[in-house]
């Protein structure tokens, strides 16, 4: 792996009827969908670069994030918010190991372990909270935070969330927006 053009996150399929969809995905996980810019964090050697959805470089917007204490090569997927917060929810490469072909729940566990020290030293860098559908359905519905624009539901066994640069929508990842 030496180029982001070889692998890129696929897009979630958007749906509009949350009540109808929930029974079909009862074993999936749910994450907040934040209103920001899609941000891929690539670390090759000592260089960290932030990219947007169309390969535009975002590194200049957040110079503090290009000095994250990560060892090995990385390719992470997340969202960069207007307030400077960076939420990460997936990885294709962790510590130089290709992991994009592993089930999502396994990649998420690797990511949680690998990023725990980074989150403590960089408060603007966080792993997105992942809940079960049951926990999501039973939580008290508070007014939505300004930065949250919906939810993303993922099949924990999904192995198709990453693909070649020509991204496609995948049915193992669903996006629901409030508006």
mmCIF file of C-alpha atoms in Angstrom:
data_model
loop_
_atom_site.group_PDB
_atom_site.id
_atom_site.type_symbol
_atom_site.label_atom_id
_atom_site.label_comp_id
_atom_site.label_asym_id
_atom_site.label_seq_id
_atom_site.Cartn_x
_atom_site.Cartn_y
_atom_site.Cartn_z
ATOM 1 C CA UNK A 1 0.000 0.000 0.000
ATOM 2 C CA UNK A 2 1.508 3.284 -1.063
ATOM 3 C CA UNK A 3 -1.436 5.243 -2.424
ATOM 4 C CA UNK A 4 -4.906 6.173 -1.223
ATOM 5 C CA UNK A 5 -6.081 5.634 -4.796
ATOM 6 C CA UNK A 6 -5.893 1.889 -4.122
ATOM 7 C CA UNK A 7 -8.534 1.958 -1.374
ATOM 8 C CA UNK A 8 -11.301 4.354 -0.432
ATOM 9 C CA UNK A 9 -14.354 4.198 1.870
ATOM 10 C CA UNK A 10 -17.599 3.208 0.191
ATOM 11 C CA UNK A 11 -20.710 5.331 0.699
ATOM 12 C CA UNK A 12 -23.653 4.412 2.906
ATOM 13 C CA UNK A 13 -27.043 3.930 1.280
ATOM 14 C CA UNK A 14 -29.491 6.643 2.353
ATOM 15 C CA UNK A 15 -32.936 5.680 3.621
ATOM 16 C CA UNK A 16 -35.913 7.757 4.739
ATOM 17 C CA UNK A 17 -38.232 5.577 6.858
ATOM 18 C CA UNK A 18 -36.459 4.895 10.149
ATOM 19 C CA UNK A 19 -39.353 3.034 11.788
ATOM 20 C CA UNK A 20 -39.647 0.597 8.875
ATOM 21 C CA UNK A 21 -35.912 -0.041 8.692
ATOM 22 C CA UNK A 22 -35.133 -0.724 12.386
ATOM 23 C CA UNK A 23 -36.658 -4.253 12.561
ATOM 24 C CA UNK A 24 -34.558 -5.299 9.534
ATOM 25 C CA UNK A 25 -31.259 -4.201 11.106
ATOM 26 C CA UNK A 26 -31.822 -5.159 14.749
ATOM 27 C CA UNK A 27 -28.339 -6.696 15.143
ATOM 28 C CA UNK A 28 -26.499 -3.725 13.645
ATOM 29 C CA UNK A 29 -24.681 -0.878 15.391
ATOM 30 C CA UNK A 30 -25.526 2.821 15.198
ATOM 31 C CA UNK A 31 -23.327 5.921 15.250
ATOM 32 C CA UNK A 32 -24.102 9.625 15.186
ATOM 33 C CA UNK A 33 -23.747 11.228 11.768
ATOM 34 C CA UNK A 34 -22.023 14.559 12.235
ATOM 35 C CA UNK A 35 -22.430 17.643 10.070
ATOM 36 C CA UNK A 36 -18.922 18.353 8.846
ATOM 37 C CA UNK A 37 -16.446 17.408 6.129
ATOM 38 C CA UNK A 38 -15.548 13.812 5.388
ATOM 39 C CA UNK A 39 -11.918 13.427 6.413
ATOM 40 C CA UNK A 40 -9.481 10.646 5.679
ATOM 41 C CA UNK A 41 -6.328 10.618 7.777
ATOM 42 C CA UNK A 42 -3.395 9.043 5.949
ATOM 43 C CA UNK A 43 -0.044 8.453 7.604
ATOM 44 C CA UNK A 44 2.759 7.129 5.420
ATOM 45 C CA UNK A 45 6.144 7.083 7.111
ATOM 46 C CA UNK A 46 6.350 10.287 9.156
ATOM 47 C CA UNK A 47 3.924 12.308 7.006
ATOM 48 C CA UNK A 48 0.270 12.728 8.044
ATOM 49 C CA UNK A 49 -2.134 14.158 5.467
ATOM 50 C CA UNK A 50 -5.838 14.918 5.835
ATOM 51 C CA UNK A 51 -7.998 14.467 2.732
ATOM 52 C CA UNK A 52 -11.616 15.310 1.907
ATOM 53 C CA UNK A 53 -14.051 13.231 -0.144
ATOM 54 C CA UNK A 54 -12.693 14.502 -3.495
ATOM 55 C CA UNK A 55 -8.994 14.109 -2.525
ATOM 56 C CA UNK A 56 -8.739 17.788 -1.560
ATOM 57 C CA UNK A 57 -6.138 18.317 1.139
ATOM 58 C CA UNK A 58 -7.511 19.482 4.496
ATOM 59 C CA UNK A 59 -4.194 19.431 6.367
ATOM 60 C CA UNK A 60 -3.837 23.219 6.277
ATOM 61 C CA UNK A 61 -7.134 23.593 8.164
ATOM 62 C CA UNK A 62 -5.874 21.480 11.071
ATOM 63 C CA UNK A 63 -2.077 21.625 11.367
ATOM 64 C CA UNK A 64 -2.292 20.226 14.921
ATOM 65 C CA UNK A 65 -3.699 16.952 13.563
ATOM 66 C CA UNK A 66 -0.782 16.368 11.197
ATOM 67 C CA UNK A 67 1.393 15.788 14.269
ATOM 68 C CA UNK A 68 -0.700 13.042 15.892
ATOM 69 C CA UNK A 69 1.424 10.488 17.798
ATOM 70 C CA UNK A 70 0.692 7.501 15.535
ATOM 71 C CA UNK A 71 3.240 4.775 14.866
ATOM 72 C CA UNK A 72 3.276 2.836 11.615
ATOM 73 C CA UNK A 73 1.193 3.591 8.514
ATOM 74 C CA UNK A 74 -2.501 4.467 8.930
ATOM 75 C CA UNK A 75 -5.594 5.172 6.850
ATOM 76 C CA UNK A 76 -8.545 6.300 8.967
ATOM 77 C CA UNK A 77 -12.025 7.528 8.024
ATOM 78 C CA UNK A 78 -13.886 10.243 9.915
ATOM 79 C CA UNK A 79 -15.586 13.635 9.961
ATOM 80 C CA UNK A 80 -13.964 17.025 10.585
ATOM 81 C CA UNK A 81 -16.429 19.413 12.240
ATOM 82 C CA UNK A 82 -16.493 23.209 12.002
ATOM 83 C CA UNK A 83 -15.509 23.476 15.684
ATOM 84 C CA UNK A 84 -12.267 21.595 14.972
ATOM 85 C CA UNK A 85 -13.369 18.242 16.407
ATOM 86 C CA UNK A 86 -12.356 15.171 14.405
ATOM 87 C CA UNK A 87 -14.464 12.036 14.856
ATOM 88 C CA UNK A 88 -13.032 8.768 13.509
ATOM 89 C CA UNK A 89 -15.179 5.690 12.852
ATOM 90 C CA UNK A 90 -13.214 3.264 10.684
ATOM 91 C CA UNK A 91 -9.776 2.210 9.476
ATOM 92 C CA UNK A 92 -8.386 0.511 6.400
ATOM 93 C CA UNK A 93 -4.817 0.413 7.726
ATOM 94 C CA UNK A 94 -3.735 0.352 11.384
ATOM 95 C CA UNK A 95 -0.088 0.323 12.465
ATOM 96 C CA UNK A 96 0.926 -0.703 8.951
ATOM 97 C CA UNK A 97 -1.494 -3.661 8.820
ATOM 98 C CA UNK A 98 -4.235 -3.867 6.185
ATOM 99 C CA UNK A 99 -7.482 -4.393 8.108
ATOM 100 C CA UNK A 100 -10.144 -3.170 5.643
ATOM 101 C CA UNK A 101 -11.098 -6.759 4.733
ATOM 102 C CA UNK A 102 -11.892 -7.702 8.364
ATOM 103 C CA UNK A 103 -15.437 -7.442 9.803
ATOM 104 C CA UNK A 104 -16.371 -3.924 10.928
ATOM 105 C CA UNK A 105 -16.713 -4.909 14.615
ATOM 106 C CA UNK A 106 -13.153 -6.277 14.548
ATOM 107 C CA UNK A 107 -11.769 -3.123 12.879
ATOM 108 C CA UNK A 108 -13.613 -0.999 15.425
ATOM 109 C CA UNK A 109 -12.093 -2.961 18.345
ATOM 110 C CA UNK A 110 -8.585 -2.561 16.850
ATOM 111 C CA UNK A 111 -9.247 1.139 16.343
ATOM 112 C CA UNK A 112 -10.444 1.633 19.938
ATOM 113 C CA UNK A 113 -7.310 -0.020 21.326
ATOM 114 C CA UNK A 114 -4.949 1.781 18.969
ATOM 115 C CA UNK A 115 -6.423 5.243 19.487
ATOM 116 C CA UNK A 116 -6.912 5.276 23.251
ATOM 117 C CA UNK A 117 -3.599 7.057 23.906
ATOM 118 C CA UNK A 118 -4.138 9.504 21.027
ATOM 119 C CA UNK A 119 -7.595 10.477 22.349
ATOM 120 C CA UNK A 120 -6.136 11.216 25.779
ATOM 121 C CA UNK A 121 -3.403 13.488 24.423
ATOM 122 C CA UNK A 122 -5.471 15.115 21.637
ATOM 123 C CA UNK A 123 -8.943 16.040 22.862
ATOM 124 C CA UNK A 124 -9.974 17.230 19.378
ATOM 125 C CA UNK A 125 -9.450 13.672 18.063
ATOM 126 C CA UNK A 126 -12.094 11.140 19.114
ATOM 127 C CA UNK A 127 -13.479 7.793 18.127
ATOM 128 C CA UNK A 128 -17.186 8.092 17.359
ATOM 129 C CA UNK A 129 -19.456 6.431 19.929
ATOM 130 C CA UNK A 130 -20.941 3.152 18.690
ATOM 131 C CA UNK A 131 -24.120 1.741 20.243
ATOM 132 C CA UNK A 132 -26.258 -1.314 19.655
ATOM 133 C CA UNK A 133 -29.670 -0.812 18.054
ATOM 134 C CA UNK A 134 -31.260 -1.864 21.362
ATOM 135 C CA UNK A 135 -29.344 0.810 23.290
ATOM 136 C CA UNK A 136 -30.232 3.348 20.585
ATOM 137 C CA UNK A 137 -33.960 2.493 20.784
ATOM 138 C CA UNK A 138 -34.029 2.730 24.590
ATOM 139 C CA UNK A 139 -32.082 5.968 25.027
ATOM 140 C CA UNK A 140 -33.978 9.074 26.016
ATOM 141 C CA UNK A 141 -34.424 11.218 22.933
ATOM 142 C CA UNK A 142 -32.956 14.609 23.805
ATOM 143 C CA UNK A 143 -32.989 17.461 21.312
ATOM 144 C CA UNK A 144 -30.283 16.754 18.747
ATOM 145 C CA UNK A 145 -26.957 18.466 19.210
ATOM 146 C CA UNK A 146 -26.260 21.041 16.543
ATOM 147 C CA UNK A 147 -23.445 19.034 14.941
ATOM 148 C CA UNK A 148 -25.462 15.789 14.677
ATOM 149 C CA UNK A 149 -27.453 15.563 11.451
ATOM 150 C CA UNK A 150 -28.592 11.949 11.627
ATOM 151 C CA UNK A 151 -27.413 8.383 12.208
ATOM 152 C CA UNK A 152 -25.341 5.806 10.376
ATOM 153 C CA UNK A 153 -26.275 2.150 10.873
ATOM 154 C CA UNK A 154 -23.646 -0.516 10.139
ATOM 155 C CA UNK A 155 -23.667 -4.263 9.888
ATOM 156 C CA UNK A 156 -21.003 -5.365 12.425
ATOM 157 C CA UNK A 157 -20.004 -8.211 10.074
ATOM 158 C CA UNK A 158 -19.557 -5.897 7.051
ATOM 159 C CA UNK A 159 -16.400 -6.378 5.033
ATOM 160 C CA UNK A 160 -17.376 -4.131 2.118
ATOM 161 C CA UNK A 161 -17.112 -0.662 3.678
ATOM 162 C CA UNK A 162 -13.848 -0.024 1.781
ATOM 163 C CA UNK A 163 -13.154 -0.518 -1.913
ATOM 164 C CA UNK A 164 -11.234 0.818 -4.905
ATOM 165 C CA UNK A 165 -11.356 4.584 -5.437
ATOM 166 C CA UNK A 166 -14.503 4.346 -7.543
ATOM 167 C CA UNK A 167 -16.714 4.330 -4.449
ATOM 168 C CA UNK A 168 -20.149 2.795 -4.504
ATOM 169 C CA UNK A 169 -23.082 2.707 -2.161
ATOM 170 C CA UNK A 170 -23.216 -0.379 0.024
ATOM 171 C CA UNK A 171 -26.271 -1.836 1.766
ATOM 172 C CA UNK A 172 -24.256 -2.908 4.835
ATOM 173 C CA UNK A 173 -24.055 0.763 5.865
ATOM 174 C CA UNK A 174 -27.188 2.917 5.973
ATOM 175 C CA UNK A 175 -27.475 6.668 6.488
ATOM 176 C CA UNK A 176 -30.501 8.425 7.965
ATOM 177 C CA UNK A 177 -30.654 12.241 8.104
ATOM 178 C CA UNK A 178 -33.084 14.175 10.271
ATOM 179 C CA UNK A 179 -33.844 16.659 7.501
#
